[in-house]
Coordinates of C-alpha atoms and ligand atoms in Angstrom, one line a residue:
X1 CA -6.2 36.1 174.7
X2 CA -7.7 32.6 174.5
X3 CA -10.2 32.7 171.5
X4 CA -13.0 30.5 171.1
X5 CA -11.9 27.7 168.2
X6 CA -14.8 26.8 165.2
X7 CA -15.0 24.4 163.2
X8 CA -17.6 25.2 160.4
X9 CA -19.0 22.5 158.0
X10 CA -18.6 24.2 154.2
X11 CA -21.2 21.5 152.3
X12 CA -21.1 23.2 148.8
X13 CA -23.9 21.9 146.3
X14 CA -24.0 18.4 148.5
X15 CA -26.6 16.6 150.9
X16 CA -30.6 16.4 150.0
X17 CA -32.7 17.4 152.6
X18 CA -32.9 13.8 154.1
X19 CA -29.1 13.8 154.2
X20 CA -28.5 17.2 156.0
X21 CA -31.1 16.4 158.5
X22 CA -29.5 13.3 159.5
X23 CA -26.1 14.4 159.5
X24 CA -27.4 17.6 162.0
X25 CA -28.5 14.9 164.2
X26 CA -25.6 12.9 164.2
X27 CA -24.0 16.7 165.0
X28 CA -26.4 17.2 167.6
X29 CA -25.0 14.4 169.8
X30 CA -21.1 15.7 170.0
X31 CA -20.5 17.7 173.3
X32 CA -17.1 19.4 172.7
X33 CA -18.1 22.8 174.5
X34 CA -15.1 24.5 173.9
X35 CA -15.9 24.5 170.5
X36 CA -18.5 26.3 168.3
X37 CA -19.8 24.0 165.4
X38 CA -21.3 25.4 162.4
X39 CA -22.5 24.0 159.3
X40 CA -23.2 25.6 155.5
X41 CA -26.0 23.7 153.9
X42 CA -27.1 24.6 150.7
X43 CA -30.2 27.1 150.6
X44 CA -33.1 24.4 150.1
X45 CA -32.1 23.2 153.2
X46 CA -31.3 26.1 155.7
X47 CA -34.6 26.5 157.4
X48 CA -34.7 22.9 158.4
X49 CA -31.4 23.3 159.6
X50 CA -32.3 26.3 161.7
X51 CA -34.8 24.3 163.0
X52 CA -32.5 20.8 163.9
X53 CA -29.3 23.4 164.8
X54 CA -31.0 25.3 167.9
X55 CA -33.3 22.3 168.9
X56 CA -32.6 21.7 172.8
X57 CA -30.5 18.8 173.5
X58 CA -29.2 16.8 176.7
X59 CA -26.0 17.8 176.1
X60 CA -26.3 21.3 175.4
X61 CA -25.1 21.5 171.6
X62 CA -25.7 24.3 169.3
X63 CA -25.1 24.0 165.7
X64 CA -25.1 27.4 164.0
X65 CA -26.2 27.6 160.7
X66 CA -24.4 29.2 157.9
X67 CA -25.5 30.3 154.4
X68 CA -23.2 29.7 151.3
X69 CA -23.6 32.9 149.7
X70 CA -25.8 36.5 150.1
X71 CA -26.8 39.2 147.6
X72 CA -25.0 42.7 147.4
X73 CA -28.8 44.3 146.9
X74 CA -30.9 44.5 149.7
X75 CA -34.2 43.7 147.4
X76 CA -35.1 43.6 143.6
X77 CA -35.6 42.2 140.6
X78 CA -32.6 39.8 141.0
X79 CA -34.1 36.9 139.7
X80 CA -33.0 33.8 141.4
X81 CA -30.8 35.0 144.7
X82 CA -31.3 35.2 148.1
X83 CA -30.9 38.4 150.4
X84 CA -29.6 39.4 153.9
X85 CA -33.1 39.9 155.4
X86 CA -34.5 36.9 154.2
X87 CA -31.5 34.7 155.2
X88 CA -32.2 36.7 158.9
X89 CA -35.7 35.7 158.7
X90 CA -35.4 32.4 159.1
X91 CA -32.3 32.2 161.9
X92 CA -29.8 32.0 159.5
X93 CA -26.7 33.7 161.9
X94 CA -23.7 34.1 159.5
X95 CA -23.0 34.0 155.8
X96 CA -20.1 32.5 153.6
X97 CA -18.3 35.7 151.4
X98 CA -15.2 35.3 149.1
X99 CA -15.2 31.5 149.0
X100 CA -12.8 30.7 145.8
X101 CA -15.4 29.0 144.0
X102 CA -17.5 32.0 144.3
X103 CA -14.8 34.2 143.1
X104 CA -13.6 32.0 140.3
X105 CA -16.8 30.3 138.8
X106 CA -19.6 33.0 139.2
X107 CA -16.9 36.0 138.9
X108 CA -16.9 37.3 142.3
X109 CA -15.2 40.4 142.5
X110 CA -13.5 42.1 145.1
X111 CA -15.2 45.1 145.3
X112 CA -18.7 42.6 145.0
X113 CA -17.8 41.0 148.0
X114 CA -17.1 44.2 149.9
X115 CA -20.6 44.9 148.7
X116 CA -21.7 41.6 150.3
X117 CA -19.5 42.1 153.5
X118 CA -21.5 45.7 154.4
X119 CA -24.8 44.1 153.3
X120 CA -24.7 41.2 155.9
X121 CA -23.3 43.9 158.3
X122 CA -25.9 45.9 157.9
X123 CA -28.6 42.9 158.6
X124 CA -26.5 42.1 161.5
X125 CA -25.6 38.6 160.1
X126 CA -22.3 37.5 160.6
X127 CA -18.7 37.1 157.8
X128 CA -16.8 34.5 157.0
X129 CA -14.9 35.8 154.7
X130 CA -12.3 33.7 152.4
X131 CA -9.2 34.7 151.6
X132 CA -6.6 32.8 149.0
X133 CA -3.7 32.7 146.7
X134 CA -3.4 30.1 143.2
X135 CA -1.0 27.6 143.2
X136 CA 1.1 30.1 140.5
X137 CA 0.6 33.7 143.0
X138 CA 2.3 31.4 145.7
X139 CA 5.2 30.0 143.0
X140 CA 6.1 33.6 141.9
X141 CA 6.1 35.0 146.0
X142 CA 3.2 36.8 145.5
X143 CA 1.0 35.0 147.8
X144 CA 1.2 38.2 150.4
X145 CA 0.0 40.4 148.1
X146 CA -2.8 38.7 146.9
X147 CA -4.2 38.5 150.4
X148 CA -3.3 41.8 151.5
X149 CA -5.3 43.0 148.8
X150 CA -8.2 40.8 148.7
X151 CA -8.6 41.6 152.5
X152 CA -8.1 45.1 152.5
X153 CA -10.7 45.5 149.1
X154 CA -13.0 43.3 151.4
X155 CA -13.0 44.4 154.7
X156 CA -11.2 48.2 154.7
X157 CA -14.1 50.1 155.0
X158 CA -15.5 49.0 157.7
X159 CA -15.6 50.2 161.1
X160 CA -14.3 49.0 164.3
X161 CA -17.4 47.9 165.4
X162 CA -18.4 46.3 162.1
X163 CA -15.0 44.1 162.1
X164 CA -15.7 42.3 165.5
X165 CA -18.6 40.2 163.2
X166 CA -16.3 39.5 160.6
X167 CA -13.9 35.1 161.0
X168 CA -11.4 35.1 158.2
X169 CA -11.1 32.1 156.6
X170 CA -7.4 31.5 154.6
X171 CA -8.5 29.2 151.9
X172 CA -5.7 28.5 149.6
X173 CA -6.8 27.4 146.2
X174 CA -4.7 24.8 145.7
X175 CA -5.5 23.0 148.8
X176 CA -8.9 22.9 148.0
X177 CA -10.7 19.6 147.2
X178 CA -7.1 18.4 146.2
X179 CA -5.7 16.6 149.1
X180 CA -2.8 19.0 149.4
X181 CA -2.6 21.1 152.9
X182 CA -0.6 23.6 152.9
X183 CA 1.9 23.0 155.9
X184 CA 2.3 24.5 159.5
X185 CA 5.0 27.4 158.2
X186 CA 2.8 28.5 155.7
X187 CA -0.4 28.4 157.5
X188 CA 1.3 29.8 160.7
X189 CA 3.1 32.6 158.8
X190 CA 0.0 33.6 156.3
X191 CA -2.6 33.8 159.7
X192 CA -0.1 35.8 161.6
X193 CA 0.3 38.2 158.7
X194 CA -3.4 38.2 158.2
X195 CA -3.7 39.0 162.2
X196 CA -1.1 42.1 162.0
X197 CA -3.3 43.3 158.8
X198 CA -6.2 43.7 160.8
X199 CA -4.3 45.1 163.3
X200 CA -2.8 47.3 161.5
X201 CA -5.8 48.5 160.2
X202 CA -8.4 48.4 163.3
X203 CA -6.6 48.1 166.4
X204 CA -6.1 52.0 167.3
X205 CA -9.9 52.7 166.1
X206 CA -10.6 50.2 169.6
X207 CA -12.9 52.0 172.0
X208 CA -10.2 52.3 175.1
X209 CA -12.7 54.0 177.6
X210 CA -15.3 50.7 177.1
X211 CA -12.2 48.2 177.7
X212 CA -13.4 47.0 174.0
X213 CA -10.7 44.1 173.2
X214 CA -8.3 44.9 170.2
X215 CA -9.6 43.6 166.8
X216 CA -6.9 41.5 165.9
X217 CA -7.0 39.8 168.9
X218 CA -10.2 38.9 169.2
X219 CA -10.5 37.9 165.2
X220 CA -10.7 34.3 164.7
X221 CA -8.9 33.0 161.6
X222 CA -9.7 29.7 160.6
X223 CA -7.8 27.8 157.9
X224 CA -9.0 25.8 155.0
X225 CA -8.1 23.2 152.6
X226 CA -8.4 19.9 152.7
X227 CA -8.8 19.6 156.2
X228 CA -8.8 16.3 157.3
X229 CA -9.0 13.9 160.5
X230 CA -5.2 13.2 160.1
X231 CA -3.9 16.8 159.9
X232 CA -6.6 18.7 162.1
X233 CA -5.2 18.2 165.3
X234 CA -1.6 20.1 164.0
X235 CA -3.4 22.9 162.1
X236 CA -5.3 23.6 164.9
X237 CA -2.4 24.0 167.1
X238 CA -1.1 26.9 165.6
X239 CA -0.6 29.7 167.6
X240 CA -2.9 32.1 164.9
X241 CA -5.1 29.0 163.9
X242 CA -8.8 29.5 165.5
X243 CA -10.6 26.4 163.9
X244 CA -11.0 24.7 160.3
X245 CA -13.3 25.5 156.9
X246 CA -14.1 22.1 156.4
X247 CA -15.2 21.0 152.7
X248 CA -15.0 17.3 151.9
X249 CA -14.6 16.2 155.0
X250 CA -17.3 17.9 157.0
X251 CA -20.0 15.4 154.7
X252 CA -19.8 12.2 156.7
X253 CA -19.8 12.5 160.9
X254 CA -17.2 10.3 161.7
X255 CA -14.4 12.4 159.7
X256 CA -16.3 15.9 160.5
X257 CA -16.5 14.8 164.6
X258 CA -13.3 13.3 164.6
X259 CA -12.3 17.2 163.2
X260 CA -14.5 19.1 165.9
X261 CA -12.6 16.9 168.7
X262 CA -9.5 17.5 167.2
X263 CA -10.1 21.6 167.4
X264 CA -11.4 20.8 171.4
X265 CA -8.0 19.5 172.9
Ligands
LIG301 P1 -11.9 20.8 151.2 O1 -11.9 20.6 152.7 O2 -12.8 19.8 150.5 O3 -10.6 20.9 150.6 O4 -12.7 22.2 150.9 C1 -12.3 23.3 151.6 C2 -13.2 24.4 151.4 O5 -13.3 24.9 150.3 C3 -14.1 24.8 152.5 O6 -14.7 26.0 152.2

């Protein structure tokens, strides 16, 4: 099954208002159609995003916008955080859950983000759900584990139908921000595993008599980790590679187009 690569801009706490809008236009002008583009500003500057992502152009481009984070409570007295319905009331189409950051600086849970996970769901906004082992998990061979679990705690009890909204994003933590990849055998081999997971899990729940496609084969995994114009081209042609988490590079347009053409050949 040939499945739709994306390439999704992760911009962390970067770009003032002025920047992102700029950037979104530069965005705007790329016409790589076999590619869906999507971008994660930071909260202050989703709306305008919206606004600049879905804006007709000559070309035809759509850039989808992507939030950084969600509550786990649909409402309340949560003082300072942002929930599913209001992310959905201003276009916002899919949400960030599990990044490493998240997990390791604001103590992100697993069983939080499974909150998080059915809460989108729920809203009908979509996952991208991140997934990844430290530098010492992968030194003492338990690199499988960790993932196994963190996606199964995550994304286990859902249903067949609820998966299909879910893009799994492998994320290792050491080849974030620090200029390390991971290479094509590790990528290859942790997306494949991640694929037979899913399949493991979801496949035989498929709806036969509506020709429903398998979950695993439909599920886009993208990789992430410093993800740059000189290594996106081989990560991307990995047989269980469906497009890029793009951090650093996804700040200035010619590394971040450079990236979306590489994910369009
Ligand atoms: P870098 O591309 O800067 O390594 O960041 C990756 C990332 O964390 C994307 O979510």
């Amino acid at each position: 099954m040939k499945r739709k690569k994306i390439v999704v801009g992760n911009w962390k706490m970067n770009m003032t208002m002025d920047q992102s809008n700029s950037l979104i236009k530069e965005l705007k002008s790329i016409s790589e159609n076999d590619v869906e583009i999507k971008i994660a500003p930071s909260f202050t500057n989703l709306h305008n995003a919206v606004l600049l992502g879905q804006l007709s152009s000559s070309n035809g481009q759509y850039i989808e916008v992507v939030a950084q984070n969600i509550h786990s409570e649909e409402r309340g007295a949560y003082t300072g955080e942002i929930s599913a319905e209001m992310l959905k009331s201003i276009g916002v189409k899919s949400v960030i859950i599990g990044h490493s950051e998240r997990r390791k600086y604001f103590n992100e849970t697993d069983s939080i983000l499974s909150k998080k996970v059915k809460t989108a769901i729920k809203y009908n906004i979509g996952v991208i759900f991140c997934v990844g082992e430290e530098l010492s998990e992968r030194e003492n061979n338990n690199h499988f584990n960790v993932i196994k679990d963190q996606i199964s705690i995550g994304l286990f009890d859902l249903d067949a139908y609820e998966i299909n909204k879910v893009v799994i994003a492998y994320e290792p933590v050491w080849a974030i921000g620090t200029g390390k990849t991971a290479n094509s055998n590790q990528i290859q081999e942790m997306h494949e595993f991640i694929r037979e997971l899913v399949k493991d899990k979801f496949d035989h729940l498929r709806n036969k008599s509506t020709n429903d496609s398998a979950a695993s084969e439909s599920l886009r995994i993208l990789y992430g980790g410093s993800v740059k114009p000189n290594n996106a081209k081989e990560i991307f042609s990995l047989q269980d590679v469906d497009g890029g988490l793009i951090g650093g590079a996804s700040l200035n347009f010619a590394d971040f187009s450079t990236i979306i053409k590489a994910a369009n050949g």
